[in-house]
Amino acid sequence: MHPRIEDYALIGDEQTAALIGTDGSVDWLCLPRFDSAACFARLLGDEENGHWRIAPKHAKGPCTRRAYRPDTLVLDTEWETDEGAIRVTDLMPQRDRAPDLVRIVEGLSGRVTVHSALRIRFDYGSIVPWVRKSDGHRVAVAGPDSVWLRSEPEVHTWGKGFGTYSEFTVEEGEKVAFVLTWHPSHEPRPPLVDPYRTLRTSVRDWRKWASRCRYDGPYRDAVVRSLITLKALTYRPTGGIVAAPTTSLPEELGGVRNWDYRYCWLRDSTLTLNALLAAGYQEEAEAWRNWLLRAVAGDPADLQIMYGLAGERRLPEFEVPWLSGFAGSRPVRIGNQAVQQLQLDVYGEVMDTLALARHAGLSTKPQIWAIQAALIDWLREQWQRPDEGLWEVRGGRRHFVHSKVMVWVAADRAVRTLEKNPNLEGDLDGWRELRDDVHREVCEKGYDAERNTFTQSYGSRELDAALLLIPRVGFLPPDDPRVTGTIDAIRAELSHDGFLRRYSTDETTVDGLPGSEGAFLVCSFWLADALHMTGRIQEARELFERVAGLANDVGLLSEEYDPVSGRQLGNFPQAFSHIGLVNTALALFGDEEAG
């Protein structure tokens, strides 16, 4: 049986990440970066596409229990067998240069025979490396990649069928540590790391970081786990945050809605910054803001919806035919064609993010206002164009209401910044006029008076969960009847067994794709926020509890959830979902409970 998405846990070193199943198998790992080719790709194929399992020799199924060490990204997986019990501790220490995957096996009771099966397959499972022995290591080399494996102490290890296997026994208190290290094949072996020392250091450093969280209200463990996950999805050298560390985990099992999320989306920027600032992580917020500034620098007409980890602009999309896909969900896609889309909402998100950063007192830079002024001036000439919208539909451009609302946000933030800082240069009257024009058009063309709701696009009857953000961004006050009407309509029409779809995927769908998808988790958090803002606090808290309760056994959320099968769907773990959890928890409980 193929593992479920929620069967996985995440470890990482803030430059890449690995997914480890309940069976003790590392099934996904891209080296050396999040967006590099995977050397373990069983997640999207089978064992022959690369994996590394460590477990008791005769254990066929899942572990007995697993958990992160409190307030860390260090994972403990335990098995109880007839022979005794063992624990496998997995981590990726923060690196100087080379990425290391450390796996420590410890005997807890009895005498247990442990088996390790390692299949390295570079380039998303397609390339079998040449493996040799060297100075106590097994060294796998193919093209630009090399991986070095060693154990402390050395254990019986052999090669068979293009795999590397080890077998040994541990008694109570005995330990065997494995270290797998990647580096460019043309370079000499990197310095060895002490696995036990890196474990101590990692636990200490993660707990020190988690202690900076200033939220101390209900669901604090879930909030801290979400913040640790966001930290793990941050590319430390640049401050960029990937949407997820995976590609092509399906939004519908067996379907084609499979996308590469190993990039940084501007759509997440304001909500990300708000979560980091509200929780007390100013340094990380500033790093994210600075990544944003570098990424969007240049001609406003060239603004993209997403960028690479360092701000790269070319993210060509192609399919990988040799991978069968998660649970047979094809195609497996690398890169993301949506990078070429026009999404006017990102201009509003960038302007809102930079306004929030200024208000929060993040360090100022002389170019920031010049970038903002250029963006708003471009938007003034282009805002009436149709676009692909927040959800990156592939069914043609429309006048999406959320996109227009975010154009209003861009103009509003520009006006407010000038009003508070009259020393800055800008066309205050012209920007006010833009703000008024957009507001008037949205209320005339994007609102269905008969049903008392805003619609997904001008002239349509379809709804969109992104409309729940209207009161949050200040387009209309929460008590406006059009806002409450929109909330009620979305709950009625987009509800999926108590959770929210982002939009309809029936025959009238605008996304141009066959099939359907699950409930989009961040949308349910947005609904909880909207209910809270409109005074329905108990309903908001009950919804938050239901959505937060969907997290797997180690506190991780994917992009979507299927209430019928009770399974998580989409790329995993999903930054947007965890951002939603943090922001909603702080909104619902922060004022009265925060420390």
Coordinates of C-alpha atoms in Angstrom, one line a residue:
M1 CA 0.0 0.0 0.0
H2 CA 1.3 3.5 -0.9
P3 CA 1.9 5.7 2.1
R4 CA -0.5 8.5 2.7
I5 CA 0.7 12.1 2.5
E6 CA 0.0 12.5 6.3
D7 CA 2.3 9.5 7.0
Y8 CA 5.3 11.8 6.5
A9 CA 7.3 14.0 8.8
L10 CA 9.7 16.8 7.8
I11 CA 13.3 17.4 8.7
G12 CA 15.6 20.0 7.1
D13 CA 18.5 22.3 7.4
E14 CA 17.0 25.6 6.1
Q15 CA 18.3 24.9 2.6
T16 CA 16.6 21.7 1.7
A17 CA 14.3 19.1 3.4
A18 CA 13.6 15.4 3.6
L19 CA 10.3 13.6 4.1
I20 CA 10.4 10.5 6.3
G21 CA 7.5 8.0 6.5
T22 CA 6.1 6.1 9.4
D23 CA 7.9 3.0 8.2
G24 CA 11.3 4.8 8.7
S25 CA 12.0 5.4 5.1
V26 CA 13.3 8.7 3.7
D27 CA 11.3 8.9 0.5
W28 CA 12.0 12.5 -0.6
L29 CA 15.2 14.5 -0.5
C30 CA 16.5 17.1 -3.0
L31 CA 20.2 18.0 -2.8
P32 CA 21.7 20.5 -2.3
R33 CA 18.6 22.9 -2.4
F34 CA 14.9 22.6 -2.1
D35 CA 14.6 23.0 -5.9
S36 CA 17.4 20.6 -6.8
A37 CA 16.8 17.2 -8.4
A38 CA 15.8 14.6 -5.9
C39 CA 18.1 11.7 -4.9
F40 CA 15.3 10.0 -3.0
A41 CA 12.0 10.1 -5.1
R42 CA 10.1 7.1 -3.8
L43 CA 7.4 9.6 -2.8
L44 CA 6.5 10.0 -6.4
G45 CA 7.4 6.5 -7.6
D46 CA 8.6 3.3 -6.0
E47 CA 11.6 2.0 -4.1
E48 CA 13.7 1.9 -7.3
N49 CA 13.4 5.7 -7.6
G50 CA 15.5 6.1 -4.4
H51 CA 14.8 5.8 -0.7
W52 CA 16.6 5.0 2.6
R53 CA 14.8 2.9 5.2
I54 CA 16.2 2.1 8.6
A55 CA 14.0 -0.2 10.8
P56 CA 14.0 -3.5 12.7
K57 CA 14.8 -6.3 10.3
H58 CA 11.4 -7.9 10.3
A59 CA 9.3 -4.8 10.7
K60 CA 7.0 -4.6 7.7
G61 CA 4.6 -1.9 8.6
P62 CA 4.6 1.5 10.4
C63 CA 6.5 2.3 13.5
T64 CA 5.0 2.0 17.0
R65 CA 5.2 5.8 17.7
R66 CA 7.0 8.9 16.6
A67 CA 7.3 12.5 17.6
Y68 CA 9.4 15.6 17.3
R69 CA 11.5 16.4 20.3
P70 CA 9.6 19.3 21.9
D71 CA 10.2 22.7 20.1
T72 CA 12.7 21.2 17.6
L73 CA 12.8 19.7 14.1
V74 CA 14.5 16.5 15.4
L75 CA 12.4 13.4 14.8
D76 CA 12.3 10.3 17.0
T77 CA 10.7 7.1 15.6
E78 CA 10.3 4.1 17.8
W79 CA 9.6 0.4 17.2
E80 CA 8.6 -2.2 19.7
T81 CA 9.2 -5.8 18.5
D82 CA 9.3 -9.2 20.0
E83 CA 13.1 -8.8 20.2
G84 CA 13.0 -5.5 22.0
A85 CA 12.7 -1.8 21.2
I86 CA 14.7 0.8 19.2
R87 CA 14.6 4.5 18.4
V88 CA 15.8 6.1 15.2
T89 CA 16.6 9.8 15.5
D90 CA 16.6 11.8 12.3
L91 CA 17.9 15.3 11.7
M92 CA 19.6 17.6 9.2
P93 CA 22.0 19.9 11.0
Q94 CA 22.5 23.5 9.8
R95 CA 25.4 23.3 7.4
D96 CA 28.5 25.3 6.8
R97 CA 28.8 24.0 3.2
A98 CA 27.7 20.4 2.6
P99 CA 24.2 19.1 3.6
D100 CA 24.2 16.1 6.0
L101 CA 21.4 13.7 6.8
V102 CA 22.1 12.1 10.3
R103 CA 20.3 9.0 11.4
I104 CA 21.0 7.6 14.9
V105 CA 19.8 4.2 16.0
E106 CA 19.6 3.5 19.7
G107 CA 18.6 0.3 21.5
L108 CA 15.9 0.9 24.1
S109 CA 15.4 -2.7 25.4
G110 CA 16.2 -6.3 24.4
R111 CA 18.5 -7.1 21.5
V112 CA 17.1 -5.9 18.1
T113 CA 18.5 -6.7 14.6
V114 CA 18.3 -3.5 12.5
H115 CA 18.3 -3.4 8.7
S116 CA 19.2 -0.4 6.6
A117 CA 18.4 -0.3 2.8
L118 CA 19.7 2.6 0.8
R119 CA 19.0 3.2 -2.8
I120 CA 20.5 6.5 -4.1
R121 CA 19.0 7.6 -7.5
F122 CA 20.0 11.0 -8.7
D123 CA 17.9 13.2 -11.1
Y124 CA 14.5 12.4 -9.6
G125 CA 15.1 8.6 -9.5
S126 CA 16.4 8.2 -13.0
I127 CA 20.2 7.8 -12.5
V128 CA 21.9 4.9 -10.8
P129 CA 25.3 6.1 -9.4
W130 CA 28.5 4.2 -9.3
V131 CA 29.3 3.2 -5.7
R132 CA 32.7 2.5 -4.3
K133 CA 34.5 2.2 -1.0
S134 CA 36.8 4.9 0.2
D135 CA 38.3 5.6 3.6
G136 CA 35.5 3.9 5.6
H137 CA 32.7 5.4 3.4
R138 CA 30.4 4.2 0.6
V139 CA 30.7 6.8 -2.1
A140 CA 28.0 7.2 -4.8
V141 CA 28.9 9.3 -7.8
A142 CA 27.1 10.2 -11.0
G143 CA 27.8 13.3 -13.0
P144 CA 27.9 16.4 -10.8
D145 CA 26.6 14.6 -7.7
S146 CA 28.3 12.6 -5.0
V147 CA 27.0 11.2 -1.8
W148 CA 29.2 9.8 1.0
L149 CA 27.8 7.4 3.6
R150 CA 29.5 6.3 6.8
S151 CA 28.5 4.8 10.1
E152 CA 29.9 5.2 13.7
P153 CA 30.9 2.6 14.6
E154 CA 31.3 0.8 11.3
V155 CA 28.7 -2.0 10.8
H156 CA 28.4 -4.8 8.3
T157 CA 27.6 -3.2 4.9
W158 CA 27.3 -4.6 1.4
G159 CA 26.1 -3.8 -2.0
K160 CA 23.5 -5.8 -3.9
G161 CA 21.2 -5.0 -6.8
F162 CA 22.3 -1.4 -7.1
G163 CA 21.6 -0.8 -3.4
T164 CA 23.6 -0.5 -0.3
Y165 CA 22.6 -2.5 2.8
S166 CA 23.7 -2.7 6.4
E167 CA 22.7 -5.0 9.2
F168 CA 23.6 -4.9 12.9
T169 CA 22.2 -5.5 16.4
V170 CA 21.7 -3.0 19.2
E171 CA 21.1 -3.6 22.9
E172 CA 19.8 -1.2 25.5
G173 CA 22.0 1.9 25.5
E174 CA 23.9 1.0 22.3
K175 CA 24.0 3.4 19.4
V176 CA 24.9 3.4 15.8
A177 CA 25.0 6.6 13.8
F178 CA 24.8 7.0 10.0
V179 CA 25.8 10.2 8.2
L180 CA 24.9 10.8 4.6
T181 CA 26.6 13.8 3.0
W182 CA 26.2 15.3 -0.4
H183 CA 28.8 17.5 -2.2
P184 CA 29.8 18.3 -5.8
S185 CA 31.6 15.3 -7.3
H186 CA 34.5 17.4 -8.5
E187 CA 35.3 18.6 -5.0
P188 CA 37.2 16.7 -2.2
R189 CA 35.2 15.1 0.6
P190 CA 33.9 17.7 3.0
P191 CA 34.9 17.7 6.7
L192 CA 33.2 15.0 8.8
V193 CA 30.5 16.0 11.2
D194 CA 30.1 14.4 14.7
P195 CA 26.6 13.0 14.6
Y196 CA 26.1 13.1 18.4
R197 CA 27.4 16.6 18.7
T198 CA 25.2 17.8 15.8
L199 CA 22.2 16.2 17.6
R200 CA 22.9 18.2 20.8
T201 CA 23.5 21.4 18.9
S202 CA 20.4 21.0 16.8
V203 CA 18.1 20.4 19.8
R204 CA 19.6 23.4 21.6
D205 CA 19.4 25.7 18.7
W206 CA 15.8 24.8 17.7
R207 CA 14.7 25.2 21.3
K208 CA 16.4 28.6 21.6
W209 CA 14.7 29.7 18.4
A210 CA 11.3 28.4 19.5
S211 CA 11.6 30.2 22.9
R212 CA 11.4 33.5 21.0
C213 CA 7.8 32.9 20.2
R214 CA 5.9 35.5 22.2
Y215 CA 2.5 33.8 21.8
D216 CA 1.5 31.9 25.0
G217 CA -2.2 31.3 24.4
P218 CA -4.3 28.2 23.5
Y219 CA -2.9 25.9 20.8
R220 CA 0.6 27.2 21.5
D221 CA 2.2 23.8 20.6
A222 CA 0.4 24.0 17.2
V223 CA 1.5 27.6 16.6
V224 CA 5.1 26.8 17.5
R225 CA 5.1 23.7 15.3
S226 CA 3.8 25.8 12.4
L227 CA 6.5 28.5 13.0
I228 CA 9.2 25.8 13.1
T229 CA 7.8 24.4 9.8
L230 CA 8.0 27.9 8.3
K231 CA 11.5 28.3 9.5
A232 CA 12.4 24.9 8.0
L233 CA 10.9 26.0 4.6
T234 CA 13.1 29.1 4.6
Y235 CA 16.1 29.1 2.3
R236 CA 18.5 30.5 4.8
P237 CA 21.1 32.1 2.4
T238 CA 18.5 34.5 1.0
G239 CA 15.5 34.5 3.3
G240 CA 13.1 33.2 0.7
I241 CA 10.3 30.8 1.9
V242 CA 9.2 28.0 -0.4
A243 CA 5.5 27.2 -0.6
A244 CA 6.3 23.5 0.1
P245 CA 9.4 21.2 -0.2
T246 CA 7.6 18.9 -2.6
T247 CA 6.4 18.7 -6.2
S248 CA 3.4 17.0 -7.7
L249 CA 1.6 15.7 -4.6
P250 CA -1.9 15.5 -6.0
E251 CA -4.9 17.7 -5.2
E252 CA -7.0 14.7 -6.3
L253 CA -5.7 11.2 -6.0
G254 CA -5.2 9.8 -9.5
G255 CA -5.8 13.3 -11.0
V256 CA -3.7 15.7 -13.0
R257 CA -3.7 18.7 -10.5
N258 CA -0.1 18.1 -9.6
W259 CA 2.2 21.2 -9.3
D260 CA 5.8 22.0 -8.3
Y261 CA 5.7 24.2 -5.1
R262 CA 9.4 24.4 -4.4
Y263 CA 9.5 28.2 -5.1
C264 CA 8.6 31.4 -3.4
W265 CA 5.2 33.0 -4.1
L266 CA 4.5 36.7 -3.7
R267 CA 0.9 35.8 -2.8
D268 CA 2.1 34.6 0.6
S269 CA 4.1 37.7 1.4
T270 CA 1.8 39.8 3.5
L271 CA 0.4 36.9 5.5
T272 CA 3.9 35.5 6.0
L273 CA 5.3 38.8 7.3
N274 CA 2.3 39.3 9.6
A275 CA 2.7 35.8 11.1
L276 CA 6.5 36.3 11.7
L277 CA 6.1 39.8 13.2
A278 CA 3.1 38.9 15.3
A279 CA 4.9 35.9 16.8
G280 CA 8.0 37.9 17.6
Y281 CA 10.4 36.9 14.7
Q282 CA 11.5 40.2 13.5
E283 CA 14.9 38.9 12.1
E284 CA 13.1 36.4 9.9
A285 CA 10.5 38.9 8.8
E286 CA 13.3 41.3 7.7
A287 CA 15.0 38.5 5.8
W288 CA 11.8 37.7 4.0
R289 CA 11.2 41.4 3.3
N290 CA 14.7 41.8 1.9
W291 CA 14.2 38.7 -0.3
L292 CA 11.0 40.3 -1.6
L293 CA 12.8 43.6 -2.4
R294 CA 15.5 41.8 -4.4
A295 CA 13.1 39.6 -6.3
V296 CA 10.7 42.4 -7.4
A297 CA 13.5 44.9 -8.3
G298 CA 13.4 46.0 -11.9
D299 CA 10.7 47.0 -14.4
P300 CA 7.2 46.7 -12.8
A301 CA 5.9 45.2 -16.0
D302 CA 8.2 42.3 -15.4
L303 CA 6.9 41.5 -11.9
Q304 CA 6.3 37.8 -11.5
I305 CA 3.9 35.9 -9.2
M306 CA 6.8 33.6 -8.0
Y307 CA 10.5 33.4 -8.0
G308 CA 13.3 30.9 -7.3
L309 CA 15.0 30.6 -3.9
A310 CA 17.4 33.4 -4.7
G311 CA 15.0 35.4 -6.9
E312 CA 15.5 33.4 -10.1
R313 CA 13.0 34.2 -12.7
R314 CA 13.1 31.3 -15.1
L315 CA 11.3 28.3 -13.8
P316 CA 10.4 26.3 -16.9
E317 CA 7.9 23.5 -16.5
F318 CA 8.4 20.0 -17.8
E319 CA 7.1 16.5 -17.0
V320 CA 9.1 13.5 -15.7
P321 CA 7.7 10.4 -17.4
W322 CA 9.6 7.8 -15.5
L323 CA 7.9 8.6 -12.2
S324 CA 4.5 7.0 -11.8
G325 CA 3.3 9.8 -9.4
F326 CA 2.0 9.7 -5.9
A327 CA -0.6 6.9 -5.7
G328 CA -0.5 6.9 -9.6
S329 CA -1.2 10.6 -9.9
R330 CA 0.4 11.7 -13.1
P331 CA 2.0 13.8 -14.5
V332 CA 4.9 14.6 -12.2
R333 CA 5.9 18.2 -13.0
I334 CA 9.2 20.0 -12.4
G335 CA 9.1 23.8 -12.6
N336 CA 5.9 25.8 -12.8
Q337 CA 4.4 27.4 -15.9
A338 CA 2.3 29.7 -13.8
V339 CA 5.4 31.9 -13.5
Q340 CA 4.4 33.4 -16.8
Q341 CA 0.9 34.4 -15.7
L342 CA -0.4 37.9 -15.0
Q343 CA -1.8 38.1 -11.5
L344 CA -2.6 41.7 -10.7
D345 CA -3.2 40.8 -7.0
V346 CA 0.5 40.4 -6.4
Y347 CA 1.0 44.1 -6.8
G348 CA -1.3 44.6 -3.9
E349 CA 0.4 42.0 -1.9
V350 CA 3.8 43.5 -2.4
M351 CA 2.5 47.0 -1.5
D352 CA 0.7 45.7 1.5
T353 CA 3.8 43.8 2.7
L354 CA 6.1 46.8 2.3
A355 CA 3.5 49.0 4.1
L356 CA 3.3 46.5 7.0
A357 CA 7.1 46.4 7.2
R358 CA 7.3 50.2 7.4
H359 CA 4.6 50.3 10.1
A360 CA 6.4 47.5 12.1
G361 CA 9.6 49.4 12.1
L362 CA 11.7 47.2 9.9
S363 CA 14.9 48.8 8.8
T364 CA 14.3 51.3 5.9
K365 CA 16.2 51.1 2.6
P366 CA 16.3 54.1 0.2
Q367 CA 15.1 52.1 -2.8
I368 CA 11.9 50.8 -1.1
W369 CA 9.7 53.8 -1.8
A370 CA 11.0 54.1 -5.3
I371 CA 10.0 50.5 -6.0
Q372 CA 6.6 51.1 -4.5
A373 CA 6.0 54.3 -6.5
A374 CA 7.0 52.5 -9.7
L375 CA 4.7 49.6 -9.0
I376 CA 1.6 51.8 -8.3
D377 CA 2.3 54.0 -11.4
W378 CA 2.4 50.9 -13.6
L379 CA -0.7 49.5 -12.0
R380 CA -2.6 52.7 -12.6
E381 CA -2.2 52.1 -16.4
Q382 CA -2.8 48.4 -16.3
W383 CA -5.3 47.5 -13.6
Q384 CA -8.3 47.1 -16.0
R385 CA -6.8 44.1 -17.7
P386 CA -8.1 40.6 -17.0
D387 CA -5.7 38.2 -15.3
E388 CA -5.3 34.6 -14.2
G389 CA -6.0 35.5 -10.5
L390 CA -4.8 34.3 -7.2
W391 CA -5.4 30.6 -7.9
E392 CA -3.4 30.6 -11.1
V393 CA -6.2 29.3 -13.3
R394 CA -5.3 27.8 -16.7
G395 CA -8.7 28.3 -18.2
G396 CA -8.2 31.9 -19.5
R397 CA -8.1 35.3 -18.0
R398 CA -11.0 37.0 -16.3
H399 CA -11.7 40.1 -14.3
F400 CA -11.2 38.4 -10.9
V401 CA -12.8 40.4 -8.1
H402 CA -10.0 39.4 -5.6
S403 CA -7.4 40.8 -8.1
K404 CA -9.2 44.1 -8.3
V405 CA -9.6 44.3 -4.5
M406 CA -5.8 43.9 -4.2
V407 CA -5.3 46.6 -6.8
W408 CA -7.4 48.8 -4.4
V409 CA -5.1 47.6 -1.6
A410 CA -2.0 48.7 -3.6
A411 CA -3.5 52.2 -4.1
D412 CA -4.7 52.5 -0.6
R413 CA -1.4 51.6 1.0
A414 CA 0.4 54.1 -1.4
V415 CA -2.0 56.8 -0.4
R416 CA -1.7 56.1 3.4
T417 CA 2.1 56.0 3.2
L418 CA 2.2 59.4 1.5
E419 CA -0.3 60.9 4.0
K420 CA 1.8 59.7 6.9
N421 CA 5.1 60.7 5.2
P422 CA 4.6 63.9 3.2
N423 CA 8.3 64.2 2.6
L424 CA 8.0 61.2 0.1
E425 CA 7.4 62.0 -3.5
G426 CA 4.3 60.7 -5.3
D427 CA 1.0 61.6 -7.0
L428 CA -1.3 61.7 -4.0
D429 CA -4.3 63.0 -5.8
G430 CA -3.8 60.6 -8.7
W431 CA -3.5 57.6 -6.4
R432 CA -6.6 58.6 -4.5
E433 CA -8.5 58.8 -7.7
L434 CA -7.2 55.3 -8.6
R435 CA -8.3 53.9 -5.3
D436 CA -11.8 55.4 -5.7
D437 CA -12.2 54.2 -9.3
V438 CA -11.2 50.6 -8.4
H439 CA -13.5 50.6 -5.4
R440 CA -16.5 51.9 -7.4
E441 CA -15.9 49.4 -10.2
V442 CA -15.6 46.4 -7.9
C443 CA -18.8 47.3 -6.1
E444 CA -20.7 47.8 -9.4
K445 CA -19.4 44.9 -11.4
G446 CA -18.2 42.4 -8.8
Y447 CA -21.2 42.4 -6.6
D448 CA -24.4 40.3 -7.1
A449 CA -27.2 42.4 -5.4
E450 CA -29.8 39.7 -5.9
R451 CA -27.8 37.2 -3.9
N452 CA -26.0 39.8 -1.7
T453 CA -22.5 38.5 -2.4
F454 CA -19.4 39.4 -4.2
T455 CA -18.6 37.0 -7.0
Q456 CA -15.4 35.3 -8.3
S457 CA -15.2 37.5 -11.4
Y458 CA -17.2 40.3 -13.1
G459 CA -20.6 39.0 -14.4
S460 CA -20.2 35.5 -13.0
R461 CA -22.3 33.6 -10.4
E462 CA -19.4 31.6 -9.1
L463 CA -17.9 32.3 -5.7
D464 CA -14.3 32.4 -4.4
A465 CA -13.0 31.9 -0.9
A466 CA -10.4 34.7 -1.5
L467 CA -13.4 37.1 -1.2
L468 CA -13.2 36.4 2.6
L469 CA -10.2 38.6 2.7
I470 CA -12.2 41.7 1.8
P471 CA -12.7 42.9 5.4
R472 CA -9.2 41.8 6.4
V473 CA -7.6 44.1 3.8
G474 CA -9.9 47.0 4.7
F475 CA -11.8 47.2 1.4
L476 CA -15.1 47.2 3.3
P477 CA -15.8 47.1 7.1
P478 CA -16.7 43.8 8.6
D479 CA -20.2 44.9 9.5
D480 CA -21.1 45.9 5.9
P481 CA -24.1 43.8 4.8
R482 CA -22.2 43.0 1.6
V483 CA -19.4 41.5 3.6
T484 CA -21.6 39.4 5.9
G485 CA -23.7 38.3 2.8
T486 CA -20.5 37.2 1.0
I487 CA -19.4 35.2 4.1
D488 CA -22.8 33.5 4.3
A489 CA -22.9 32.7 0.6
I490 CA -19.4 31.2 0.6
R491 CA -20.2 29.1 3.6
A492 CA -23.3 27.8 1.8
E493 CA -21.9 27.2 -1.7
L494 CA -18.2 26.3 -1.1
S495 CA -18.6 24.2 2.0
H496 CA -17.2 20.7 1.8
D497 CA -18.3 18.7 4.9
G498 CA -17.6 21.6 7.1
F499 CA -14.5 22.9 5.4
L500 CA -14.1 25.2 2.4
R501 CA -13.1 24.7 -1.2
R502 CA -11.4 27.7 -2.7
Y503 CA -13.8 27.8 -5.7
S504 CA -16.2 25.5 -7.5
T505 CA -14.6 22.7 -9.6
D506 CA -17.9 21.6 -11.2
E507 CA -18.7 21.9 -14.9
T508 CA -18.5 25.7 -14.8
T509 CA -15.0 25.7 -13.4
V510 CA -12.6 28.4 -14.6
D511 CA -9.4 26.6 -14.0
G512 CA -9.4 24.6 -17.3
L513 CA -8.6 21.3 -15.7
P514 CA -10.5 18.0 -15.4
G515 CA -11.4 16.5 -12.0
S516 CA -11.8 18.1 -8.7
E517 CA -9.8 18.8 -5.5
G518 CA -10.2 18.8 -1.8
A519 CA -11.0 21.5 0.7
F520 CA -8.3 24.2 0.7
L521 CA -7.1 24.5 4.3
V522 CA -6.0 28.1 4.3
C523 CA -9.5 29.1 3.1
S524 CA -11.0 27.6 6.2
F525 CA -8.7 29.6 8.3
W526 CA -9.7 32.7 6.3
L527 CA -13.4 31.8 7.1
A528 CA -12.5 31.6 10.8
D529 CA -10.9 35.1 10.5
A530 CA -13.9 36.5 8.8
L531 CA -16.3 35.0 11.3
H532 CA -14.2 36.5 14.1
M533 CA -14.2 39.9 12.5
T534 CA -17.9 39.9 12.1
G535 CA -18.5 39.0 15.8
R536 CA -19.2 35.3 15.4
I537 CA -16.4 34.4 17.8
Q538 CA -17.6 31.0 19.0
E539 CA -18.2 29.8 15.4
A540 CA -14.7 31.1 14.5
R541 CA -13.0 29.2 17.3
E542 CA -14.9 26.0 16.6
L543 CA -13.9 26.1 12.9
F544 CA -10.3 26.9 13.9
E545 CA -10.2 23.8 16.2
R546 CA -11.6 21.6 13.4
V547 CA -9.0 22.7 10.9
A548 CA -6.1 22.7 13.3
G549 CA -7.2 19.2 14.2
L550 CA -6.5 17.9 10.7
A551 CA -2.7 18.1 11.3
N552 CA -1.0 14.7 11.3
D553 CA 0.5 13.0 14.3
V554 CA 3.5 15.3 14.2
G555 CA 1.6 18.5 13.6
L556 CA 2.0 19.0 9.9
L557 CA -0.6 20.2 7.3
S558 CA -0.7 19.8 3.6
E559 CA -2.4 22.1 1.1
E560 CA -5.8 20.4 1.0
Y561 CA -8.0 17.9 2.8
D562 CA -10.5 15.4 1.5
P563 CA -13.3 15.1 4.1
V564 CA -14.8 12.0 2.3
S565 CA -11.6 9.8 2.5
G566 CA -10.2 11.7 5.5
R567 CA -6.9 12.2 3.8
Q568 CA -4.6 15.1 3.3
L569 CA -4.0 16.2 -0.3
G570 CA -1.5 18.5 -2.2
N571 CA 2.0 19.5 -1.5
F572 CA 3.3 18.9 2.0
P573 CA 3.9 20.5 4.4
Q574 CA 2.3 23.6 3.0
A575 CA 3.6 27.0 4.2
F576 CA 0.2 28.7 3.3
S577 CA -1.7 26.3 5.6
H578 CA 0.7 26.8 8.5
I579 CA 0.7 30.6 8.0
G580 CA -3.0 30.5 8.2
L581 CA -2.9 28.5 11.4
V582 CA -0.5 31.0 13.1
N583 CA -2.4 34.1 11.9
T584 CA -5.8 32.8 12.9
A585 CA -4.6 31.5 16.3
L586 CA -3.1 34.9 17.1
A587 CA -6.3 36.7 15.9
L588 CA -8.6 34.5 17.9
F589 CA -6.6 34.2 21.1
G590 CA -3.7 36.5 21.0
D591 CA -5.2 39.7 22.4
E592 CA -6.5 38.0 25.5
E593 CA -4.0 35.2 26.0
A594 CA -0.6 36.3 24.6
G595 CA 2.2 36.5 27.0

